[in-house]
Coordinates of C-alpha atoms in Angstrom, one line a residue:
X1 CA 25.6 3.9 8.3
X2 CA 24.5 1.1 10.6
X3 CA 20.8 0.6 11.3
X4 CA 21.2 1.4 15.1
X5 CA 22.9 4.8 14.4
X6 CA 20.1 7.1 13.3
X7 CA 18.7 7.7 16.8
X8 CA 21.9 9.5 17.8
X9 CA 21.9 11.9 14.9
X10 CA 21.2 15.6 15.8
X11 CA 21.9 15.1 19.5
X12 CA 22.8 18.5 21.1
X13 CA 24.6 17.2 24.0
X14 CA 26.2 14.2 25.5
X15 CA 23.9 11.4 26.9
X16 CA 23.9 10.9 30.7
X17 CA 25.1 7.3 30.4
X18 CA 27.1 5.4 27.8
X19 CA 27.2 1.7 27.2
X20 CA 30.4 -0.2 26.3
X21 CA 29.1 -0.6 22.8
X22 CA 28.5 3.0 22.3
X23 CA 32.1 3.9 23.7
X24 CA 33.6 1.4 21.4
X25 CA 31.7 2.6 18.4
X26 CA 32.0 6.4 18.8
X27 CA 35.0 7.1 21.0
X28 CA 37.6 4.8 19.3
X29 CA 40.0 6.7 17.1
X30 CA 41.9 6.0 13.9
X31 CA 45.6 6.6 13.4
X32 CA 44.9 10.0 11.8
X33 CA 42.7 11.0 14.6
X34 CA 45.2 9.9 17.3
X35 CA 48.0 11.9 15.5
X36 CA 45.8 15.0 15.6
X37 CA 44.8 14.5 19.3
X38 CA 48.5 13.9 20.2
X39 CA 49.6 17.3 18.7
X40 CA 47.5 19.1 21.3
X41 CA 49.3 20.6 24.3
X42 CA 48.0 19.5 27.7
X43 CA 45.9 16.5 28.7
X44 CA 42.9 18.8 29.0
X45 CA 43.1 19.8 25.3
X46 CA 43.7 16.2 24.2
X47 CA 40.7 15.2 26.1
X48 CA 38.5 18.1 24.7
X49 CA 39.4 17.3 21.1
X50 CA 38.7 13.7 21.5
X51 CA 35.4 14.5 23.0
X52 CA 34.6 16.7 20.0
X53 CA 35.7 13.9 17.4
X54 CA 33.6 11.2 19.2
X55 CA 30.5 13.5 19.5
X56 CA 30.5 14.6 15.8
X57 CA 30.9 11.0 14.7
X58 CA 28.0 10.1 17.0
X59 CA 25.7 13.0 16.3
X60 CA 26.9 14.7 13.1
X61 CA 27.1 18.1 14.7
X62 CA 29.6 19.9 16.9
X63 CA 29.4 19.7 20.8
X64 CA 28.2 22.9 22.3
X65 CA 26.6 21.7 25.6
X66 CA 28.1 22.7 29.0
X67 CA 26.7 19.6 30.7
X68 CA 29.2 17.6 32.7
X69 CA 31.0 14.7 30.9
X70 CA 29.8 11.3 32.1
X71 CA 32.4 9.5 34.2
X72 CA 32.4 6.4 32.3
X73 CA 33.3 8.4 29.1
X74 CA 36.1 10.2 30.9
X75 CA 37.6 7.0 32.0
X76 CA 37.4 5.4 28.6
X77 CA 39.1 8.4 27.0
X78 CA 41.8 8.2 29.7
X79 CA 42.6 4.6 29.0
X80 CA 42.4 5.0 25.3
X81 CA 44.6 8.1 25.1
X82 CA 46.8 7.2 28.0
X83 CA 46.2 10.5 29.7
X84 CA 45.2 11.6 33.2
X85 CA 41.4 12.6 33.3
X86 CA 39.5 14.4 36.1
X87 CA 36.8 12.6 37.9
X88 CA 34.4 15.5 36.9
X89 CA 34.6 17.8 34.0
X90 CA 32.5 19.9 31.6
X91 CA 33.3 21.8 28.3
X92 CA 33.4 25.1 30.3
X93 CA 36.0 23.7 32.7
X94 CA 38.0 22.1 29.9
X95 CA 38.4 25.5 27.8
X96 CA 39.4 28.6 29.3
X97 CA 39.4 30.4 26.0
X98 CA 36.3 30.3 23.6
X99 CA 38.8 30.5 20.6
X100 CA 40.2 27.1 21.4
X101 CA 36.8 25.5 21.7
X102 CA 35.9 26.8 18.3
X103 CA 39.3 25.5 16.8
X104 CA 38.6 22.0 18.3
X105 CA 35.1 22.0 17.0
X106 CA 36.5 22.8 13.4
X107 CA 39.3 20.3 13.6
X108 CA 37.0 17.6 14.7
X109 CA 34.7 18.2 11.6
X110 CA 37.6 18.4 9.3
X111 CA 39.3 15.2 10.4
X112 CA 36.0 13.3 9.9
X113 CA 35.2 15.0 6.5
X114 CA 32.3 17.1 7.7
X115 CA 31.5 20.5 6.2
X116 CA 28.7 23.1 6.4
X117 CA 25.8 22.7 3.9
X118 CA 26.1 24.9 0.8
X119 CA 23.0 26.4 -1.1
X120 CA 23.4 23.8 -3.7
X121 CA 23.3 21.1 -1.2
X122 CA 20.4 22.5 0.5
X123 CA 18.3 22.5 -2.7
X124 CA 19.3 18.9 -3.1
X125 CA 18.0 18.2 0.4
X126 CA 14.7 20.0 -0.4
X127 CA 14.3 17.7 -3.4
X128 CA 15.0 14.6 -1.3
X129 CA 12.3 15.7 1.3
X130 CA 9.9 16.5 -1.6
X131 CA 10.2 13.0 -2.8
X132 CA 9.8 11.5 0.6
X133 CA 6.8 13.5 1.5
X134 CA 5.0 11.7 -1.4
X135 CA 5.3 8.5 0.7
X136 CA 4.7 9.8 4.1
X137 CA 3.5 12.8 5.9
X138 CA 4.9 12.0 9.3
X139 CA 7.2 15.0 10.1
X140 CA 9.3 13.0 12.6
X141 CA 10.1 10.5 9.8
X142 CA 11.0 13.4 7.4
X143 CA 13.2 14.8 10.1
X144 CA 15.0 11.6 10.5
X145 CA 15.4 11.3 6.8
X146 CA 16.9 14.7 6.6
X147 CA 19.4 13.9 9.3
X148 CA 20.3 10.7 7.7
X149 CA 20.9 12.3 4.3
X150 CA 23.0 15.1 5.8
X151 CA 25.2 12.5 7.7
X152 CA 25.5 10.2 4.7
X153 CA 26.9 13.2 2.7
X154 CA 29.2 14.3 5.4
X155 CA 27.3 17.6 6.1
X156 CA 26.9 19.0 9.5
X157 CA 23.5 18.6 10.8
X158 CA 22.2 22.2 11.1
X159 CA 20.2 23.7 13.8
X160 CA 16.9 21.9 14.6
X161 CA 14.7 24.8 13.6
X162 CA 16.3 25.1 10.2
X163 CA 15.6 21.5 9.5
X164 CA 12.2 21.6 10.6
X165 CA 11.6 24.6 8.5
X166 CA 12.7 22.6 5.4
X167 CA 10.5 19.6 6.5
X168 CA 7.4 22.0 7.0
X169 CA 8.0 23.4 3.5
X170 CA 8.2 20.1 1.7
X171 CA 4.4 19.2 1.9
X172 CA 3.4 22.6 0.8
X173 CA 5.8 22.4 -2.3
X174 CA 4.5 18.9 -3.0
X175 CA 0.8 20.1 -2.8
X176 CA 1.5 23.0 -4.9
X177 CA 3.1 20.7 -7.6
X178 CA 0.3 18.2 -7.4
X179 CA -2.3 21.0 -7.9
X180 CA -0.6 22.4 -10.8
X181 CA -0.4 18.9 -12.3
X182 CA -4.0 18.3 -11.8
X183 CA -5.0 21.6 -13.3
X184 CA -2.6 21.0 -16.3
X185 CA -4.2 17.4 -16.8
X186 CA -7.9 17.9 -16.1
X187 CA -9.9 20.6 -17.7
X188 CA -11.6 23.3 -15.7
X189 CA -15.0 22.1 -16.8
X190 CA -14.1 18.6 -15.5
X191 CA -13.1 19.9 -12.1
X192 CA -16.2 21.9 -11.8
X193 CA -18.2 18.7 -12.6
X194 CA -16.3 16.8 -10.1
X195 CA -16.8 19.4 -7.4
X196 CA -20.5 19.6 -8.2
X197 CA -20.8 15.7 -8.0
X198 CA -19.0 15.4 -4.7
X199 CA -21.1 18.1 -3.2
X200 CA -24.5 16.7 -4.5
X201 CA -27.2 14.8 -2.6
X202 CA -28.5 11.6 -3.7
X203 CA -32.4 10.9 -4.1
X204 CA -32.2 8.9 -0.9
X205 CA -31.0 11.8 1.0
X206 CA -27.3 10.5 1.4
X207 CA -24.5 13.0 0.7
X208 CA -22.4 11.8 -2.3
X209 CA -19.1 11.9 -0.5
X210 CA -20.5 9.7 2.3
X211 CA -22.0 7.4 -0.3
X212 CA -18.7 7.0 -2.2
X213 CA -16.7 6.4 0.9
X214 CA -19.2 3.8 2.6
X215 CA -17.9 0.2 2.4
X216 CA -20.1 -2.7 1.6
X217 CA -21.4 -4.7 4.4
X218 CA -21.7 -8.1 2.5
X219 CA -21.1 -9.7 -0.8
X220 CA -24.6 -10.1 -1.8
X221 CA -26.0 -9.3 -5.4
X222 CA -27.6 -6.1 -4.1
X223 CA -24.3 -5.0 -2.5
X224 CA -22.3 -5.8 -5.6
X225 CA -24.7 -3.9 -7.7
X226 CA -24.3 -0.9 -5.5
X227 CA -20.6 -1.0 -5.8
X228 CA -21.1 -1.4 -9.7
X229 CA -23.2 1.7 -9.5
X230 CA -20.3 3.7 -7.8
X231 CA -17.9 2.5 -10.5
X232 CA -20.1 3.5 -13.3
X233 CA -20.8 6.9 -11.6
X234 CA -16.8 7.6 -11.3
X235 CA -16.2 6.3 -14.8
X236 CA -18.9 8.7 -16.1
X237 CA -16.9 11.6 -14.5
X238 CA -13.8 10.4 -16.4
X239 CA -11.9 9.3 -13.3
X240 CA -10.6 6.1 -15.1
X241 CA -8.8 8.4 -17.6
X242 CA -7.1 10.9 -15.2
X243 CA -4.5 11.0 -12.4
X244 CA -3.0 7.6 -13.2
X245 CA 0.4 9.2 -12.8
X246 CA 0.0 10.3 -9.2
X247 CA 1.5 8.3 -6.5
X248 CA -0.7 5.9 -4.7
X249 CA 0.4 6.9 -1.2
X250 CA -0.3 10.5 -1.9
X251 CA -3.7 9.7 -3.4
X252 CA -4.6 7.7 -0.4
X253 CA -3.3 10.3 2.0
X254 CA -5.3 13.2 0.5
X255 CA -8.5 11.0 0.1
X256 CA -8.4 9.9 3.7
X257 CA -8.0 13.6 4.8
X258 CA -11.1 14.6 2.9
X259 CA -13.1 11.5 4.1
X260 CA -12.4 12.2 7.9
X261 CA -14.1 15.5 7.6
X262 CA -17.8 16.1 7.3
X263 CA -18.9 17.1 3.8
X264 CA -20.0 20.6 5.0
X265 CA -16.4 21.4 6.3
X266 CA -14.9 20.8 2.9
X267 CA -16.1 24.0 1.4
X268 CA -14.0 25.8 4.0
X269 CA -10.7 24.4 2.7
X270 CA -8.5 26.7 0.6
X271 CA -8.7 26.3 -3.1
X272 CA -5.4 24.6 -3.8
X273 CA -5.7 21.9 -1.0
X274 CA -9.4 21.5 -1.8
X275 CA -8.8 20.8 -5.5
X276 CA -6.1 18.2 -4.6
X277 CA -8.2 16.7 -1.9
X278 CA -11.2 16.4 -4.2
X279 CA -9.4 14.9 -7.1
X280 CA -7.5 12.3 -5.0
X281 CA -10.7 11.4 -3.1
X282 CA -12.6 10.6 -6.3
X283 CA -9.6 8.7 -7.8
X284 CA -9.2 6.7 -4.6
X285 CA -12.8 6.0 -4.4
X286 CA -12.6 4.4 -7.9
X287 CA -9.6 2.2 -7.1
X288 CA -11.2 1.2 -3.8
X289 CA -14.5 0.3 -5.5
X290 CA -12.8 -1.7 -8.2
X291 CA -10.9 -3.7 -5.6
X292 CA -14.1 -4.2 -3.5
X293 CA -15.9 -5.3 -6.6
X294 CA -13.2 -7.9 -7.6
X295 CA -13.2 -9.4 -4.0
X296 CA -17.1 -9.4 -3.8
X297 CA -17.3 -11.1 -7.3
X298 CA -15.0 -13.8 -6.4
X299 CA -16.7 -14.5 -3.0
X300 CA -20.1 -14.4 -4.9
X301 CA -18.9 -16.9 -7.5
X302 CA -17.4 -19.2 -4.8
X303 CA -20.7 -19.1 -2.8
X304 CA -22.6 -19.9 -5.9
X305 CA -20.6 -22.8 -6.8
X306 CA -20.6 -24.2 -3.2
X307 CA -24.3 -23.9 -3.0
X308 CA -24.9 -25.5 -6.3
X309 CA -22.4 -28.3 -5.3
X310 CA -24.4 -28.9 -2.2
X311 CA -27.7 -29.0 -3.8
X312 CA -26.6 -31.3 -6.7
X313 CA -27.9 -34.6 -5.3
X314 CA -26.4 -37.8 -6.9
X315 CA -28.9 -39.4 -9.2
X316 CA -30.3 -42.9 -8.8
X317 CA -28.6 -45.5 -11.0
X318 CA -31.9 -46.7 -12.6
X319 CA -30.0 -48.9 -15.1
X320 CA -28.7 -51.0 -12.2
X321 CA -32.1 -50.9 -10.4
X322 CA -34.0 -52.2 -13.3
X323 CA -31.6 -54.7 -14.5
X324 CA -33.8 -57.7 -13.5
X325 CA -36.9 -56.1 -15.2
X326 CA -34.9 -55.6 -18.3
X327 CA -33.8 -59.2 -18.3
X328 CA -37.4 -60.4 -18.0
X329 CA -38.5 -58.2 -20.9
X330 CA -35.6 -59.5 -23.0
X331 CA -36.8 -63.1 -22.4
X332 CA -40.4 -62.2 -23.3
X333 CA -39.2 -60.5 -26.5
X334 CA -37.6 -63.8 -27.6
X335 CA -40.8 -65.7 -27.7
X336 CA -41.7 -66.5 -31.1
X337 CA -45.4 -66.4 -30.5
X338 CA -45.3 -62.5 -30.0
X339 CA -45.8 -60.2 -32.8
X340 CA -42.8 -59.0 -34.8
X341 CA -43.5 -55.3 -34.1
X342 CA -43.7 -55.8 -30.4
X343 CA -40.5 -57.7 -30.3
X344 CA -38.7 -55.1 -32.3
X345 CA -40.0 -52.3 -30.1
X346 CA -38.9 -54.1 -27.0
X347 CA -35.5 -54.7 -28.2
X348 CA -35.0 -51.1 -29.1
X349 CA -36.2 -50.0 -25.6
X350 CA -34.0 -52.4 -23.9
X351 CA -31.0 -51.3 -25.9
X352 CA -31.7 -47.6 -25.2
X353 CA -32.0 -48.3 -21.4
X354 CA -28.9 -50.3 -21.3
X355 CA -26.9 -47.7 -23.1
X356 CA -28.1 -45.0 -20.6
X357 CA -25.4 -43.9 -18.2
X358 CA -26.0 -42.6 -14.7
X359 CA -25.5 -38.8 -14.4
X360 CA -22.3 -37.7 -12.8
X361 CA -21.8 -35.2 -10.0
X362 CA -20.3 -32.6 -12.4
X363 CA -23.3 -32.8 -14.6
X364 CA -25.6 -32.2 -11.6
X365 CA -23.5 -29.2 -10.6
X366 CA -23.8 -27.9 -14.1
X367 CA -27.7 -28.2 -14.0
X368 CA -27.9 -26.4 -10.6
X369 CA -25.7 -23.7 -12.3
X370 CA -28.1 -23.3 -15.1
X371 CA -31.0 -22.9 -12.7
X372 CA -29.0 -20.4 -10.6
X373 CA -27.8 -18.2 -13.3
X374 CA -30.9 -16.0 -13.4
X375 CA -30.5 -14.0 -10.3
X376 CA -26.9 -12.9 -11.3
X377 CA -27.4 -12.5 -15.0
X378 CA -27.8 -8.8 -14.8
X379 CA -24.7 -8.6 -12.5
X380 CA -22.6 -10.7 -15.1
X381 CA -23.8 -8.3 -18.0
X382 CA -22.8 -5.3 -16.1
X383 CA -19.5 -6.8 -15.1
X384 CA -18.8 -7.4 -18.9
X385 CA -19.6 -3.8 -19.7
X386 CA -16.7 -2.5 -17.7
X387 CA -13.4 -1.8 -19.3
X388 CA -11.0 -4.5 -18.2
X389 CA -7.3 -4.4 -18.5
X390 CA -4.7 -7.1 -17.4
X391 CA -1.1 -8.0 -17.8
X392 CA -0.7 -10.6 -20.4
X393 CA -3.6 -12.8 -21.7
X394 CA -5.7 -13.3 -18.5
X395 CA -8.5 -15.9 -18.8
X396 CA -11.2 -13.5 -17.6
X397 CA -10.1 -10.9 -19.9
X398 CA -10.2 -13.2 -22.9
X399 CA -13.7 -14.4 -21.9
X400 CA -15.0 -10.9 -21.6
X401 CA -13.7 -10.3 -25.2
X402 CA -14.9 -13.5 -26.7
X403 CA -18.7 -13.0 -26.6
X404 CA -19.3 -13.4 -22.9
X405 CA -21.7 -10.5 -22.5
X406 CA -23.9 -11.9 -25.3
X407 CA -23.9 -15.3 -23.6
X408 CA -25.3 -14.0 -20.3
X409 CA -27.8 -11.6 -22.1
X410 CA -31.5 -12.3 -21.4
X411 CA -32.4 -15.2 -24.1
X412 CA -35.5 -14.2 -25.9
X413 CA -36.5 -17.5 -27.8
X414 CA -36.7 -21.1 -26.8
X415 CA -33.9 -21.8 -29.3
X416 CA -31.7 -19.2 -27.6
X417 CA -32.4 -20.7 -24.2
X418 CA -31.4 -24.0 -25.5
X419 CA -28.2 -22.6 -26.9
X420 CA -27.5 -21.1 -23.5
X421 CA -28.0 -24.4 -21.7
X422 CA -25.6 -26.2 -24.1
X423 CA -23.1 -23.4 -23.7
X424 CA -23.1 -23.7 -20.0
X425 CA -23.2 -27.7 -20.2
X426 CA -19.8 -27.4 -22.3

């Protein structure tokens, strides 16, 4: 089926106007169709059967409308079939016997390979809609998907009311299956704990549902710590171990449905839907908080590096500035009248000063980072305490496993502080 065809599926009557492209696409007949049309008696019967074949090809269902046939379509069929056509006609005028109308509808479906949907095919359509509703809750899109599936399988598109009934039943079936999966995966005790946690009120007076859904305003250290608090809270409920098999679109849909309501209204929702919404809401909050934390952490690290780079002032090249002085001291040291100890000490001092190199910009940035690590040390320790997973050997994951939490822990002795500075310099 071409991409432009789906809007025509399920039409109940002929459009008022036809473009040349539509006439060519739907009302051009093959040899088998022409032979079937030519076997009809009378031009009216040939015209009527041609109308039915073209309409079934266009909409996927028989033509039952009594609306007048557009003049452009009549002229096109007259030229294509080489028959005389009236200037104005309708199905009621073309068929004096209802039995002939029924026969032409049946013959048009048979020549195009269309048949009525069986019970087995109806169950297959229900499964298709159930899979589709996991990705979208838009009923018009589900309705279009059902028509598309029926047309692709050469099944007559049934009455609109029957298809809408199947579409309406699909979300309910999916919700029941999701609720059964949640109850089978999560224990009853855990579900009660989740419900109590969502309905609780925090010490600051904010409802837990609103607190979990609120987005951070900035990526400051305090905001990152608050996001980490949410992640720790949700991990404590076990959300990181459950519901990983659920579809992400389904989780997002039920979570947003619960988040858009005031917390007091959630208690009025029926039990099956309330369990699904609560579980999906908590799972989605964990996923969202994790994404927010990663993004905020990256921005905080970029800001810290940029600030340290701006504060790292290039050091003065003392060795170049004091070259004349060092030269004079060297000349004094060569004097034989001076004491031997003084001469030796001056030579050592001059050699040390000449060997000293001017600090680089990178070393200046490292010094700034050593000084700026104190405000974010607790944040780094908390980040290393999370359970991280990655595809392959990610550098951040390897660093977290190789002693990074101990590196950023609060040093207790001067020796440990020295080790920390040497580690950061490296």
